[in-house]
Amino acid sequence: MLDIARKALELAVATGVEQAEALAMRTRSTRIRVYQQEVEELASSTGSGVGIRVFRGDSVGFSYTSDLSGDALAAAAREAADNAEVTAGDQFMGLPEPAAGFPELDLYSEKLQQVPLAEKIELTREIERTALERDSRISQVDSATYAEGEGLVAMANSKGFSRQYEENTCYAFLQAIALQDGQMQTGMSFTTGREPGQLEPAACGREAADRAVALLGGSQCESMTCPVVMDPFVSASLIGVIGSALTGEAVQKQRSMFAGLEGQKVAAGIFSITDDGIHPDGMASAPFDGEGVPMGVTELIKDGILQGLLYDTYTGKKDGKPSTGNGIRGSYRSQPHVGATNLRLAGGTASLDQIIAGVDSGFYVMEVSGIHSGTNPVSGDFSVGASGRLIRGGQLAEPVREVTIAGNLMAILKNITVIGNDNRWVPFGGSIHAPSLLIGEMTVSGK
């Protein structure tokens, strides 16, 4: 693919533009869904293409094609150059300067392709079977799913950048359904890796079943203000919202509660979060970003103090700062934009059991709904639906559902009193490494 990227770059430069860049990608994916031990869906896809970005003065033009022939690449290059002629100029547009070095990462496992399809199907069946056998109240599994993907990414630009890398990932998940006395509850779990041998299907099935059963019999509790424990699934959702507010673009557009707070205390002293684009287990890791800038580790909040923001080349220039390697690009069909890679919240020393044991009266949150629509990124006001278990005398008590937890994100961050040691990767809503959290006080609205 690197030869194709270089060819596309050569054709783009020949159009007479000042700067040019070509991103070539080849991808393959497989998805298996099992229902009642039968394969309900088996789908595979492959794809490839090239995205060409050119700069004429301070105007950018973009085009892409899935046809890798020379004629198609030439046509895409001409179209990108033509688009730059009519696009409004912006003084901050342009390619990044060449970097001196790039991280060496091992993001590809040969085993992903070596494992026979039959074993992947059996893995998916094991997840469903384990969930159904875990508890008699598990009536069915919505579907057990295994998915894998791999990609070869190559990029070249007119400032001398020319590199490629290969990566792959796989994951499996299911949603178990528990039924008792006419009430139905669901529980989800997942497992991630770079090849099937790294997945834990039995543990995944057990966890989904246990989470569904734990919520059976739930009802609204009395409204109260109390300590709130968030499990890693929930804290990952919270961190995802916080991460989206920690970009240069969000602050520049006045869409972030962190605007103007660099160097100031924004969270409890035990709270530290980084954007780690090179972690070996991170599903968003890569040696370079969607602009050819080396990826790395960026401290966002350290010991409660806001250290900085995430930048791509464009938003970095606007603030007079270098790119942090966060030019995100999900496909050759799109231009880069600033965003988080792998968000990692530093774990603490307490287990989840120890955290709960330390709460006399509180609420253990296992699920939240509407977290993005229920959060104001500017004011930080936060109000979402929640389900979980009450905590009494340091032990889990009756299940609770259809309540609302509310507060202000900045106040919540400053009121984190304990961070768990149970960090796990959560692949939904981004790639987030999150532990359990104890918030000193939040409002729980019930009946």
C-alpha atoms as one frame of an Amber mdcrd trajectory, in Angstrom:
protein
   0.000   0.000   0.000   2.938   2.324   0.553   3.769   2.188  -3.161   0.163
   3.135  -3.937   0.282   6.033  -1.462   3.528   7.265  -3.041   2.046   6.998
  -6.527  -1.048   8.954  -5.465   1.197  11.584  -3.852   3.237  11.906  -7.047
   0.063  12.463  -9.069  -1.228  15.040  -6.571   2.032  17.017  -6.596   1.932
  17.000 -10.418  -1.293  19.057 -10.306   0.759  22.036  -9.131  -0.439  22.273
  -5.515   1.950  23.531  -2.808   1.494  20.560  -0.456  -0.051  17.106  -0.813
  -0.684  13.958   1.177  -1.994  10.491   0.288  -3.431   7.932   2.712  -3.866
   4.373   1.414  -5.682   1.717   3.426  -6.552  -1.951   3.010  -8.969  -3.473
   5.516 -10.577  -6.853   6.236 -13.254  -7.693   8.777 -15.348 -10.660   9.892
 -18.416 -10.698  12.114 -20.136 -13.739  13.620 -23.453 -13.671  15.480 -24.801
 -16.719  17.283 -28.342 -17.158  18.559 -29.486 -20.341  20.305 -26.172 -21.976
  19.301 -26.905 -21.451  15.596 -24.913 -19.075  13.420 -27.363 -16.267  12.793
 -24.943 -14.090  10.828 -21.536 -14.596   9.254 -20.264 -11.636   7.274 -16.855
 -10.784   5.902 -15.674  -7.771   3.996 -12.529  -6.389   2.465 -11.850  -2.947
   1.162  -9.127  -0.608   0.048  -8.799   2.937  -1.137  -6.839   6.156  -1.151
  -7.640   9.584   0.259  -5.782  12.552  -1.241  -5.488  15.875   0.585  -3.873
  18.861  -1.106  -3.160  22.463  -0.104  -3.265  25.425  -2.459  -2.109  28.401
  -0.453  -4.154  28.138   2.729  -7.039  26.273   1.078  -7.455  22.516   1.358
  -9.000  20.125  -1.152  -9.845  16.482  -0.566 -10.939  13.524  -2.643 -10.884
   9.752  -2.310 -11.323   6.664  -4.430 -11.655   2.923  -3.868 -10.263   2.294
  -7.376  -6.502   1.858  -7.103  -5.781   2.053 -10.850  -3.480   4.777 -12.091
  -6.284   6.525 -13.968  -8.521   6.585 -10.893  -5.731   7.914  -8.674  -4.971
  10.640 -11.221  -8.646  11.600 -11.377  -8.858  11.754  -7.570  -5.714  13.922
  -7.460  -7.189  16.353 -10.003 -10.475  16.457  -8.126  -8.719  17.236  -4.816
  -6.774  20.053  -6.520  -9.985  21.418  -8.088 -11.739  21.300  -4.717  -8.923
  23.363  -3.183  -9.593  26.098  -5.769 -13.059  26.797  -4.362 -12.548  26.058
  -0.671 -12.310  29.055   1.669  -8.795  29.685   2.929  -7.688  29.230   6.522
  -4.243  30.377   7.624  -3.881  27.449  10.023  -4.294  24.745   7.360  -1.238
  22.759   6.282   0.769  19.584   6.693   2.741  18.856   9.865   6.512  19.261
   9.846   8.492  16.008   9.471   9.192  14.159  12.736  12.579  12.853  13.832
  11.360   9.436  14.983   8.385   7.164  15.480   7.494   4.571  18.142   8.056
   0.908  17.318   4.817  -0.934  18.094   3.720  -4.546  17.736   0.037  -4.175
  16.826  -0.407  -7.217  14.575  -0.867 -10.860  15.545  -0.430 -13.525  12.847
  -2.619 -15.802  14.966  -5.780 -13.857  14.115  -5.824 -15.281  10.598  -4.369
 -18.656  11.590  -7.265 -19.565  13.897  -9.859 -21.509  11.825 -13.283 -19.972
  11.355 -14.856 -22.999  13.078 -12.952 -22.154  16.290 -14.171 -18.567  16.194
 -17.752 -19.787  15.795 -17.287 -22.177  18.712 -15.872 -19.327  20.800 -19.023
 -17.322  20.104 -21.193 -20.313  21.006 -19.271 -20.759  24.272 -20.069 -17.194
  25.299 -23.792 -17.758  24.763 -23.751 -21.233  26.334 -21.911 -20.027  29.432
 -24.369 -17.189  29.968 -27.401 -19.481  29.603 -25.977 -22.095  31.986 -24.874
 -19.525  34.569 -28.307 -19.013  36.139 -31.750 -20.494  35.531 -33.164 -16.965
  35.378 -31.205 -16.212  32.187 -34.015 -16.735  29.702 -32.092 -15.936  26.541
 -29.158 -14.102  25.062 -29.986 -11.248  22.739 -27.069 -12.351  20.571 -23.485
 -13.380  21.101 -21.130 -11.621  18.730 -17.506 -12.092  17.679 -15.857  -9.479
  15.455 -12.363  -9.047  14.094 -10.682  -6.512  11.878  -7.284  -5.758  10.475
  -5.829  -2.989   8.423  -2.715  -1.929   6.535  -2.271   1.842   6.692   0.202
   3.703   4.459   0.785   7.438   4.172   3.100   9.690   2.197   3.274  13.474
   1.977   5.204  16.141   0.123   7.257  17.022   3.209   9.030  13.676   3.043
   6.855  11.512   5.297   6.462   7.954   3.982   5.537   5.090   6.339   3.078
   2.273   6.880   1.936  -0.041   9.689  -0.293  -3.064  10.135  -2.694  -3.705
  13.015  -5.489  -6.038  14.000  -7.960  -6.504  16.835 -10.788  -8.812  17.805
 -13.487  -8.707  20.438 -16.607 -10.534  21.524 -19.637  -9.430  23.479 -23.133
 -10.429  24.417 -26.199  -9.128  26.171 -27.839 -11.615  28.500 -31.526 -11.331
  29.379 -32.739 -12.346  32.848 -36.434 -12.904  33.578 -38.186 -13.202  36.937
 -41.783 -12.530  37.981 -42.498 -10.819  34.712 -39.583  -8.394  35.054 -36.795
  -8.481  32.510 -33.255  -7.142  33.001 -30.259  -7.168  30.698 -26.547  -7.411
  31.329 -23.670  -6.879  28.906 -20.071  -8.004  28.902 -17.209  -8.079  26.397
 -13.674  -9.311  25.941 -10.956  -7.847  23.703  -7.607  -8.873  22.223  -5.548
  -9.069  19.047  -6.283 -12.760  18.436  -8.950 -15.206  19.692  -6.549 -16.837
  22.183  -6.516 -13.573  24.150 -10.311 -13.514  24.538 -12.060 -14.931  27.622
 -15.400 -16.273  26.357 -16.467 -18.090  29.532 -15.715 -15.105  31.759 -17.576
 -12.875  29.320 -20.679 -15.083  29.417 -20.616 -15.343  33.212 -20.237 -11.615
  33.724 -23.116 -10.717  31.401 -25.380 -13.217  33.168 -24.371 -12.000  36.630
 -24.971  -8.364  35.687 -28.464  -9.139  34.386 -29.459 -11.251  37.397 -28.090
  -8.659  39.852 -30.671  -6.138  38.656 -33.732  -8.437  38.869 -36.422  -7.188
  41.192 -35.213  -3.623  40.943 -37.433  -0.640  41.578 -37.102   3.071  42.200
 -35.508   4.022  45.486 -36.217   7.114  47.536 -34.513  10.275  46.310 -31.345
  10.941  48.266 -27.910  12.501  48.274 -25.261   9.898  48.935 -21.868   8.439
  47.962 -21.965   6.826  44.515 -19.751   3.965  43.329 -19.350   3.667  39.564
 -18.187   0.342  38.106 -15.629   0.438  35.238 -18.372   0.306  32.567 -19.952
   3.451  33.982 -16.733   5.307  34.781 -15.597   4.636  31.178 -18.703   6.446
  29.937 -17.883   9.369  32.224 -14.254   9.460  31.055 -15.369   9.391  27.428
 -17.409  12.553  27.974 -14.508  14.226  29.785 -12.078  13.231  27.022 -14.239
  14.821  24.332 -14.073  18.118  26.252 -10.270  17.984  26.484  -9.542  18.715
  22.819  -8.201  21.955  21.434 -11.180  22.174  19.100 -13.728  21.899  21.942
 -11.995  24.695  23.856 -11.465  26.908  20.794 -15.161  26.645  19.944 -16.150
  27.398  23.551 -17.713  23.957  23.879 -15.682  22.781  26.846 -15.941  23.312
  30.575 -12.120  23.166  30.656 -11.658  26.391  28.652  -9.088  28.666  30.285
  -8.281  26.240  33.101  -4.858  24.897  32.043  -2.576  24.742  35.066  -5.520
  24.886  37.448  -7.046  22.277  39.717  -9.980  20.583  37.974 -10.176  17.249
  39.796  -9.279  15.502  43.031  -5.552  15.077  43.678  -5.822  11.307  43.156
  -7.168  11.770  39.609  -4.764  11.507  36.649  -5.742  10.801  33.054  -3.629
  10.429  29.916  -4.239   9.939  26.223  -2.015   6.954  25.439  -1.793   6.365
  21.700   0.980   3.763  21.922  -0.248   1.367  24.624   0.234  -2.222  23.365
  -3.283  -3.237  24.441  -5.054  -0.104  23.242  -7.419  -0.637  20.323  -6.628
   2.875  19.029  -2.828   2.562  19.197  -0.675   3.350  16.149   2.858   4.616
  15.440   1.528   7.734  13.693  -1.790   9.549  13.497  -3.968  10.459  10.526
  -1.566  13.230   9.529   1.736  11.359   9.921   2.552  12.804  13.362   4.101
  10.342  15.877   1.602   9.156  18.458   2.581   9.101  22.113   1.391   9.676
  25.652  -0.165  13.051  26.512  -0.863  13.967  30.127  -4.257  15.653  30.309
  -4.923  15.832  34.031  -2.180  14.940  36.532  -2.797  14.868  40.282  -5.963
  16.864  39.654  -4.246  19.651  37.663  -5.193  20.256  34.006  -1.926  19.787
  32.088  -3.047  20.472  28.541  -5.297  19.535  25.649  -5.272  17.231  22.645
  -4.281  18.782  19.306  -4.037  17.865  15.670  -1.929  20.073  13.404  -4.751
  22.530  12.643  -5.995  23.128  16.200  -2.396  23.158  17.468  -1.466  25.976
  15.088  -4.476  27.979  16.253  -3.173  27.805  19.834   0.500  28.110  18.869
   1.211  24.569  20.071   2.505  21.404  18.401   0.224  18.538  17.471  -0.036
  15.882  20.190  -0.474  13.185  17.543  -4.249  13.215  17.816  -5.236  13.736
  14.188  -7.880  10.997  14.089  -8.866   9.413  10.807 -11.113   6.387  10.753
 -10.935   5.825   7.006  -9.305   7.002   3.804 -12.709   8.530   3.063 -12.349
  11.215   5.741 -10.036  14.078   6.591  -8.285  14.193   9.970  -9.898  15.786
  13.006  -8.712  16.078  16.586  -9.831  13.390  19.029  -8.734  11.026  21.763
  -6.951   7.715  21.105  -6.786   5.483  24.206  -7.898   7.348  27.343  -6.341
   5.882  30.494  -7.353   6.795  34.020  -4.618   5.915  36.507  -5.838   3.159
  38.815  -5.737   3.187  42.599  -5.070   0.453  45.152  -8.550  -0.487  46.427
 -10.544  -3.393  45.071 -14.209  -2.895  44.214 -15.168  -4.953  47.294 -13.024
  -2.699  49.497 -14.602   0.419  47.991 -18.128  -0.862  48.637 -17.164  -2.020
  52.140 -16.155   1.550  52.919 -19.595   2.976  52.079 -22.178   2.935  54.865
 -25.092   4.073  52.720 -24.846   4.715  48.997 -25.601   3.685  45.423 -23.567
   1.312  43.238 -24.152   2.289  39.586 -23.945  -0.544  37.042 -25.642   1.066
  34.050 -26.259   4.580  32.786 -28.278   5.747  29.807 -28.237   8.933  27.767
 -24.876  10.078  29.077 -24.002  12.179  26.018 -27.434  13.779  25.635 -27.599
  14.213  29.394 -24.309  16.106  29.693 -23.762  19.788  28.932 -20.094  19.987
  27.802 -19.941  23.726  28.494 -21.463  23.940  31.964 -20.609  20.361  32.938
 -24.153  19.760  34.187 -24.794  16.039  34.205 -28.078  14.125  34.553 -28.486
  10.535  33.321 -30.676   7.515  33.911 -29.108   4.813  36.076 -29.548   1.286
  37.400 -27.595  -0.560  40.061 -27.715  -1.638  43.690 -28.106   0.204  46.953
 -25.252  -0.093  49.441 -26.060  -0.601  53.117 -23.498  -1.149  55.847 -20.748
  -1.704  53.316 -22.615  -4.426  51.440 -24.655  -4.535  48.247 -28.400  -4.427
  48.951 -31.543  -4.385  46.803 -31.427  -3.549  43.087 -32.522  -0.136  41.852
 -33.683   0.994  38.434 -35.295   3.985  36.733 -33.507   6.581  38.849 -31.486
   9.603  37.778 -28.036  10.544  39.023 -27.137  14.185  38.632 -24.411  16.672
  39.412 -21.808  18.812  37.735 -18.894  17.050  36.041 -16.333  19.454  37.459
 -17.740  18.978  40.952 -17.840  15.203  40.431 -14.176  15.162  39.384 -13.188
  17.129  42.488 -15.290  14.844  44.673 -13.683  11.534  43.662 -12.508  10.028
  46.933 -11.345   6.530  45.926 -10.109   5.048  42.634 -10.207   1.279  42.202
  -7.474  -1.089  41.072  -9.769  -2.886  38.636  -8.905  -1.040  35.400 -10.179
  -2.730  32.251 -10.409  -1.772  28.604 -13.897  -0.695  27.569 -14.252  -0.542
  23.763 -17.602   1.219  23.532 -17.640   4.991  23.070 -13.898   5.007  22.398
 -10.978   3.004  23.728 -10.968   3.654  27.466  -9.014   2.030  30.316 -11.180
   2.657  33.359 -11.415   1.526  37.004 -14.216   1.789  39.558 -14.704   5.202
  41.157 -16.195   6.397  44.435 -17.803   9.821  44.211 -18.177  11.358  47.666
 -21.665  12.679  47.048 -24.183  12.827  44.208 -27.906  13.383  43.889 -29.967
  10.266  43.186 -33.513  11.087  42.088 -36.049   8.318  42.509 -39.562   8.408
  43.889
